[in-house]
Amino acid sequence: NAGVTQTPKFQVLKTGQSMTLQCAQDMNHNSMYWYRQDPGMGLRLIYYSASEGTTDKGEVPNGYNVSRLNKREFSLRLESAAPSQTSVYFCASKPPGTSGTGELFFGEGSRLTVL
Amino acid sequence: AQRVTQPEKLLSVFKGAPVELKCNYSYSGSPELFWYVQYSRQRLQLLLRHISRESIKGFTADLNKGETSFHLKKPFAQEEDSAMYYCALSGGAQKLVFGQGTRLTINP
């Protein structure tokens, strides 16, 4: 039982390059999330998916796209990376429950540097 | 709009001293509040939630709706409590909003 798995763990990009961060969970959770963590800013929600087939914007969606490929997988794509997207990215999932409740399970994070 | 504020980026206390990490929130409805912790080289994980009214690793947190606060407290700090702590709010949608985080350092 791996929980939430993110790949890659580290990535260096040049400005303008594209890349996709992959996330998979094996806990049969419905909801999945992408956050970015920046010093002094805490965790900020980029996008989330309440269920397979649906995605919604979070606090900082600009410059990102997401795909909920199936119930297990939720990917985050940077089409044209910018230095401001240098951050640590976390994927998380949440088990089903009453609206708004529940514990988030996090991946180990992906450290992205954009030069 | 949902907002969580943790006024202290850094907090340093001595082992055995009381600890209080502050959290204030803004939400017009009935919030659900959580404390998450990230120890060095470990994943972010849930520490406690207000609806459970539980004590985890000696930490407690009480929701004060009048002051819109959810401060995290521990009477006697231990070195293993050194970590990054995040307060988070869920306002009914399928998402969690986090505060800026407080890095707690326990000095021996």
mmCIF file of C-alpha atoms in Angstrom:
data_model
loop_
_atom_site.group_PDB
_atom_site.id
_atom_site.type_symbol
_atom_site.label_atom_id
_atom_site.label_comp_id
_atom_site.label_asym_id
_atom_site.label_seq_id
_atom_site.Cartn_x
_atom_site.Cartn_y
_atom_site.Cartn_z
ATOM 1 C CA ASN A 1 0.000 0.000 0.000
ATOM 2 C CA ALA A 2 2.024 2.959 -1.318
ATOM 3 C CA GLY A 3 -0.541 5.701 -0.533
ATOM 4 C CA VAL A 4 0.059 8.763 -2.721
ATOM 5 C CA THR A 5 2.950 8.525 -5.166
ATOM 6 C CA GLN A 6 4.374 11.497 -7.070
ATOM 7 C CA THR A 7 6.856 11.533 -9.914
ATOM 8 C CA PRO A 8 9.358 12.961 -10.519
ATOM 9 C CA LYS A 9 10.768 13.914 -7.109
ATOM 10 C CA PHE A 10 13.124 16.489 -8.594
ATOM 11 C CA GLN A 11 13.117 18.352 -11.888
ATOM 12 C CA VAL A 12 15.021 21.274 -13.363
ATOM 13 C CA LEU A 13 13.500 23.074 -16.336
ATOM 14 C CA LYS A 14 14.434 26.004 -18.479
ATOM 15 C CA THR A 15 11.985 28.853 -18.919
ATOM 16 C CA GLY A 16 9.451 27.967 -21.581
ATOM 17 C CA GLN A 17 9.822 24.208 -21.296
ATOM 18 C CA SER A 18 6.835 22.021 -20.495
ATOM 19 C CA MET A 19 6.467 19.118 -18.125
ATOM 20 C CA THR A 20 3.881 16.999 -16.352
ATOM 21 C CA LEU A 21 3.889 15.998 -12.706
ATOM 22 C CA GLN A 22 2.268 12.649 -12.157
ATOM 23 C CA CYS A 23 0.285 11.594 -9.101
ATOM 24 C CA ALA A 24 -1.341 8.279 -8.296
ATOM 25 C CA GLN A 25 -3.135 6.988 -5.215
ATOM 26 C CA ASP A 26 -4.046 3.431 -4.372
ATOM 27 C CA MET A 27 -6.518 4.108 -1.566
ATOM 28 C CA ASN A 28 -9.650 4.346 -3.726
ATOM 29 C CA HIS A 29 -10.102 7.994 -2.772
ATOM 30 C CA ASN A 30 -12.485 10.171 -4.728
ATOM 31 C CA SER A 31 -10.918 13.609 -4.256
ATOM 32 C CA MET A 32 -7.425 14.583 -5.336
ATOM 33 C CA TYR A 33 -5.502 17.846 -5.045
ATOM 34 C CA TRP A 34 -2.426 19.684 -6.217
ATOM 35 C CA TYR A 35 -0.773 22.209 -3.890
ATOM 36 C CA ARG A 36 2.385 24.256 -4.151
ATOM 37 C CA GLN A 37 4.498 25.084 -1.118
ATOM 38 C CA ASP A 38 6.542 28.257 -1.045
ATOM 39 C CA PRO A 39 8.463 29.781 1.893
ATOM 40 C CA GLY A 40 6.285 32.228 3.794
ATOM 41 C CA MET A 41 3.247 31.382 1.666
ATOM 42 C CA GLY A 42 2.339 28.004 3.097
ATOM 43 C CA LEU A 43 0.463 25.576 0.896
ATOM 44 C CA ARG A 44 -1.680 27.046 -1.838
ATOM 45 C CA LEU A 45 -4.229 25.030 -3.762
ATOM 46 C CA ILE A 46 -3.644 24.941 -7.520
ATOM 47 C CA TYR A 47 -6.381 22.603 -8.724
ATOM 48 C CA TYR A 48 -8.507 19.877 -7.256
ATOM 49 C CA SER A 49 -10.728 17.090 -8.482
ATOM 50 C CA ALA A 50 -13.690 16.144 -6.331
ATOM 51 C CA SER A 51 -14.320 13.004 -8.347
ATOM 52 C CA GLU A 52 -13.278 11.252 -11.516
ATOM 53 C CA GLY A 53 -14.154 13.402 -14.501
ATOM 54 C CA THR A 54 -14.305 16.726 -12.659
ATOM 55 C CA THR A 55 -11.674 19.360 -11.974
ATOM 56 C CA ASP A 56 -11.864 22.790 -10.358
ATOM 57 C CA LYS A 57 -9.535 25.728 -9.935
ATOM 58 C CA GLY A 58 -8.011 26.512 -6.590
ATOM 59 C CA GLU A 59 -6.289 29.673 -5.377
ATOM 60 C CA VAL A 60 -3.425 29.803 -7.902
ATOM 61 C CA PRO A 61 -4.386 27.990 -11.130
ATOM 62 C CA ASN A 62 -2.753 30.316 -13.669
ATOM 63 C CA GLY A 63 -0.023 28.632 -15.704
ATOM 64 C CA TYR A 64 -1.204 25.125 -14.892
ATOM 65 C CA ASN A 65 -3.504 22.501 -16.347
ATOM 66 C CA VAL A 66 -4.699 19.264 -14.823
ATOM 67 C CA SER A 67 -6.099 15.955 -15.956
ATOM 68 C CA ARG A 68 -7.999 13.450 -13.851
ATOM 69 C CA LEU A 69 -7.114 10.476 -15.956
ATOM 70 C CA ASN A 70 -9.052 7.990 -13.862
ATOM 71 C CA LYS A 71 -9.900 7.535 -10.207
ATOM 72 C CA ARG A 72 -6.283 6.774 -9.321
ATOM 73 C CA GLU A 73 -4.373 9.398 -11.291
ATOM 74 C CA PHE A 74 -4.318 13.199 -11.281
ATOM 75 C CA SER A 75 -1.621 14.949 -13.291
ATOM 76 C CA LEU A 76 -0.443 18.569 -13.248
ATOM 77 C CA ARG A 77 0.989 20.112 -16.412
ATOM 78 C CA LEU A 78 3.086 23.207 -16.876
ATOM 79 C CA GLU A 79 2.789 24.181 -20.547
ATOM 80 C CA SER A 80 5.419 26.923 -20.516
ATOM 81 C CA ALA A 81 7.377 26.967 -17.284
ATOM 82 C CA ALA A 82 8.314 30.274 -15.659
ATOM 83 C CA PRO A 83 10.762 30.984 -12.811
ATOM 84 C CA SER A 84 7.773 31.928 -10.614
ATOM 85 C CA GLN A 85 6.723 28.286 -10.783
ATOM 86 C CA THR A 86 9.825 27.188 -8.925
ATOM 87 C CA SER A 87 8.306 25.470 -5.901
ATOM 88 C CA VAL A 88 7.641 22.209 -4.145
ATOM 89 C CA TYR A 89 4.485 20.575 -5.452
ATOM 90 C CA PHE A 90 2.362 18.254 -3.370
ATOM 91 C CA CYS A 91 -0.360 15.932 -4.493
ATOM 92 C CA ALA A 92 -2.950 14.802 -1.977
ATOM 93 C CA SER A 93 -6.059 12.684 -1.836
ATOM 94 C CA LYS A 94 -9.042 12.543 0.474
ATOM 95 C CA PRO A 95 -11.300 9.640 1.313
ATOM 96 C CA PRO A 96 -15.026 10.023 0.724
ATOM 97 C CA GLY A 97 -17.056 11.459 3.529
ATOM 98 C CA THR A 98 -19.395 14.264 4.340
ATOM 99 C CA SER A 99 -18.673 17.466 2.501
ATOM 100 C CA GLY A 100 -15.604 19.301 3.685
ATOM 101 C CA THR A 101 -14.475 16.779 6.224
ATOM 102 C CA GLY A 102 -11.778 14.198 6.123
ATOM 103 C CA GLU A 103 -8.069 13.862 6.285
ATOM 104 C CA LEU A 104 -5.800 14.632 3.356
ATOM 105 C CA PHE A 105 -3.102 12.115 2.514
ATOM 106 C CA PHE A 106 -0.051 13.709 0.944
ATOM 107 C CA GLY A 107 2.629 12.557 -1.409
ATOM 108 C CA GLU A 108 6.312 13.160 -0.722
ATOM 109 C CA GLY A 109 6.451 16.230 -2.921
ATOM 110 C CA SER A 110 8.128 17.171 -6.180
ATOM 111 C CA ARG A 111 10.776 19.874 -6.140
ATOM 112 C CA LEU A 112 10.716 21.864 -9.366
ATOM 113 C CA THR A 113 13.272 24.488 -10.329
ATOM 114 C CA VAL A 114 12.745 26.699 -13.357
ATOM 115 C CA LEU A 115 15.837 28.509 -14.574
ATOM 116 C CA ALA B 1 -13.864 33.604 1.178
ATOM 117 C CA GLN B 2 -11.901 31.241 3.346
ATOM 118 C CA ARG B 3 -8.694 32.486 4.878
ATOM 119 C CA VAL B 4 -6.299 31.139 7.483
ATOM 120 C CA THR B 5 -3.662 33.264 9.157
ATOM 121 C CA GLN B 6 -0.740 32.011 11.200
ATOM 122 C CA PRO B 7 0.959 35.162 12.478
ATOM 123 C CA GLU B 8 4.247 33.540 13.491
ATOM 124 C CA LYS B 9 6.542 32.200 10.786
ATOM 125 C CA LEU B 10 9.062 31.035 13.375
ATOM 126 C CA LEU B 11 8.634 30.011 16.986
ATOM 127 C CA SER B 12 11.409 28.859 19.257
ATOM 128 C CA VAL B 13 10.907 27.534 22.797
ATOM 129 C CA PHE B 14 12.938 25.519 25.272
ATOM 130 C CA LYS B 15 12.285 21.894 26.038
ATOM 131 C CA GLY B 16 9.738 21.565 28.830
ATOM 132 C CA ALA B 17 8.232 25.003 28.215
ATOM 133 C CA PRO B 18 4.623 25.483 27.069
ATOM 134 C CA VAL B 19 3.960 25.915 23.372
ATOM 135 C CA GLU B 20 1.185 27.823 21.649
ATOM 136 C CA LEU B 21 0.941 28.130 17.881
ATOM 137 C CA LYS B 22 -1.598 30.692 16.816
ATOM 138 C CA CYS B 23 -4.179 30.288 14.084
ATOM 139 C CA ASN B 24 -6.952 32.675 13.107
ATOM 140 C CA TYR B 25 -9.478 32.093 10.392
ATOM 141 C CA SER B 26 -11.998 33.950 8.326
ATOM 142 C CA TYR B 27 -15.108 32.166 7.151
ATOM 143 C CA SER B 28 -18.741 33.147 7.200
ATOM 144 C CA GLY B 29 -20.144 29.678 7.691
ATOM 145 C CA SER B 30 -19.452 26.857 10.097
ATOM 146 C CA PRO B 31 -15.816 25.877 9.612
ATOM 147 C CA GLU B 32 -13.970 22.655 10.147
ATOM 148 C CA LEU B 33 -10.420 23.214 11.321
ATOM 149 C CA PHE B 34 -7.343 21.060 11.311
ATOM 150 C CA TRP B 35 -3.706 21.120 12.304
ATOM 151 C CA TYR B 36 -1.206 19.434 9.983
ATOM 152 C CA VAL B 37 2.447 18.769 10.780
ATOM 153 C CA GLN B 38 5.495 18.161 8.607
ATOM 154 C CA TYR B 39 8.491 16.651 10.387
ATOM 155 C CA SER B 40 11.880 16.804 8.734
ATOM 156 C CA ARG B 41 12.075 14.428 5.748
ATOM 157 C CA GLN B 42 8.514 13.212 6.301
ATOM 158 C CA ARG B 43 5.236 13.770 4.537
ATOM 159 C CA LEU B 44 2.742 16.346 5.641
ATOM 160 C CA GLN B 45 0.268 14.600 7.919
ATOM 161 C CA LEU B 46 -2.811 15.366 9.933
ATOM 162 C CA LEU B 47 -2.124 16.106 13.592
ATOM 163 C CA LEU B 48 -5.630 16.780 14.871
ATOM 164 C CA ARG B 49 -9.051 18.082 13.907
ATOM 165 C CA HIS B 50 -11.376 20.211 15.985
ATOM 166 C CA ILE B 51 -14.443 17.981 15.664
ATOM 167 C CA SER B 52 -12.615 15.127 17.373
ATOM 168 C CA ARG B 53 -11.661 17.193 20.402
ATOM 169 C CA GLU B 54 -8.703 14.875 20.806
ATOM 170 C CA SER B 55 -5.199 15.190 22.197
ATOM 171 C CA ILE B 56 -2.485 13.916 19.898
ATOM 172 C CA LYS B 57 1.145 13.726 21.045
ATOM 173 C CA GLY B 58 0.140 15.998 23.933
ATOM 174 C CA PHE B 59 -1.219 18.701 21.615
ATOM 175 C CA THR B 60 -4.720 20.110 21.905
ATOM 176 C CA ALA B 61 -6.587 22.805 20.021
ATOM 177 C CA ASP B 62 -9.870 24.460 20.860
ATOM 178 C CA LEU B 63 -12.073 26.189 18.341
ATOM 179 C CA ASN B 64 -13.079 29.646 19.568
ATOM 180 C CA LYS B 65 -15.773 30.910 17.225
ATOM 181 C CA GLY B 66 -16.021 34.250 18.999
ATOM 182 C CA GLU B 67 -12.352 35.006 18.385
ATOM 183 C CA THR B 68 -12.246 32.948 15.149
ATOM 184 C CA SER B 69 -9.191 31.150 16.449
ATOM 185 C CA PHE B 70 -7.900 27.595 16.623
ATOM 186 C CA HIS B 71 -4.644 27.797 18.532
ATOM 187 C CA LEU B 72 -2.507 24.691 19.025
ATOM 188 C CA LYS B 73 -1.165 24.120 22.525
ATOM 189 C CA LYS B 74 1.099 21.763 24.390
ATOM 190 C CA PRO B 75 1.980 22.210 28.072
ATOM 191 C CA PHE B 76 5.503 20.773 27.916
ATOM 192 C CA ALA B 77 7.432 20.883 24.654
ATOM 193 C CA GLN B 78 9.662 18.012 23.584
ATOM 194 C CA GLU B 79 12.552 18.102 21.115
ATOM 195 C CA GLU B 80 10.694 15.783 18.734
ATOM 196 C CA ASP B 81 7.991 18.438 18.378
ATOM 197 C CA SER B 82 10.305 20.488 16.164
ATOM 198 C CA ALA B 83 8.525 20.653 12.808
ATOM 199 C CA MET B 84 6.512 22.799 10.444
ATOM 200 C CA TYR B 85 2.915 23.223 11.544
ATOM 201 C CA TYR B 86 0.025 24.254 9.319
ATOM 202 C CA CYS B 87 -3.463 25.271 10.320
ATOM 203 C CA ALA B 88 -6.122 24.443 7.734
ATOM 204 C CA LEU B 89 -9.785 25.210 7.187
ATOM 205 C CA SER B 90 -12.470 23.370 5.301
ATOM 206 C CA GLY B 91 -15.536 25.455 4.585
ATOM 207 C CA GLY B 92 -17.832 22.886 3.071
ATOM 208 C CA ALA B 93 -16.414 22.486 -0.423
ATOM 209 C CA GLN B 94 -14.129 19.626 -1.285
ATOM 210 C CA LYS B 95 -11.000 21.598 -0.566
ATOM 211 C CA LEU B 96 -8.762 22.576 2.304
ATOM 212 C CA VAL B 97 -7.195 26.023 2.699
ATOM 213 C CA PHE B 98 -3.913 26.224 4.578
ATOM 214 C CA GLY B 99 -2.247 28.960 6.542
ATOM 215 C CA GLN B 100 1.301 30.140 5.927
ATOM 216 C CA GLY B 101 2.793 27.727 8.424
ATOM 217 C CA THR B 102 4.834 28.104 11.611
ATOM 218 C CA ARG B 103 8.235 26.513 11.990
ATOM 219 C CA LEU B 104 8.567 25.358 15.577
ATOM 220 C CA THR B 105 12.000 24.752 17.026
ATOM 221 C CA ILE B 106 12.430 23.169 20.444
ATOM 222 C CA ASN B 107 15.764 24.015 22.016
ATOM 223 C CA PRO B 108 17.389 21.510 24.411
#
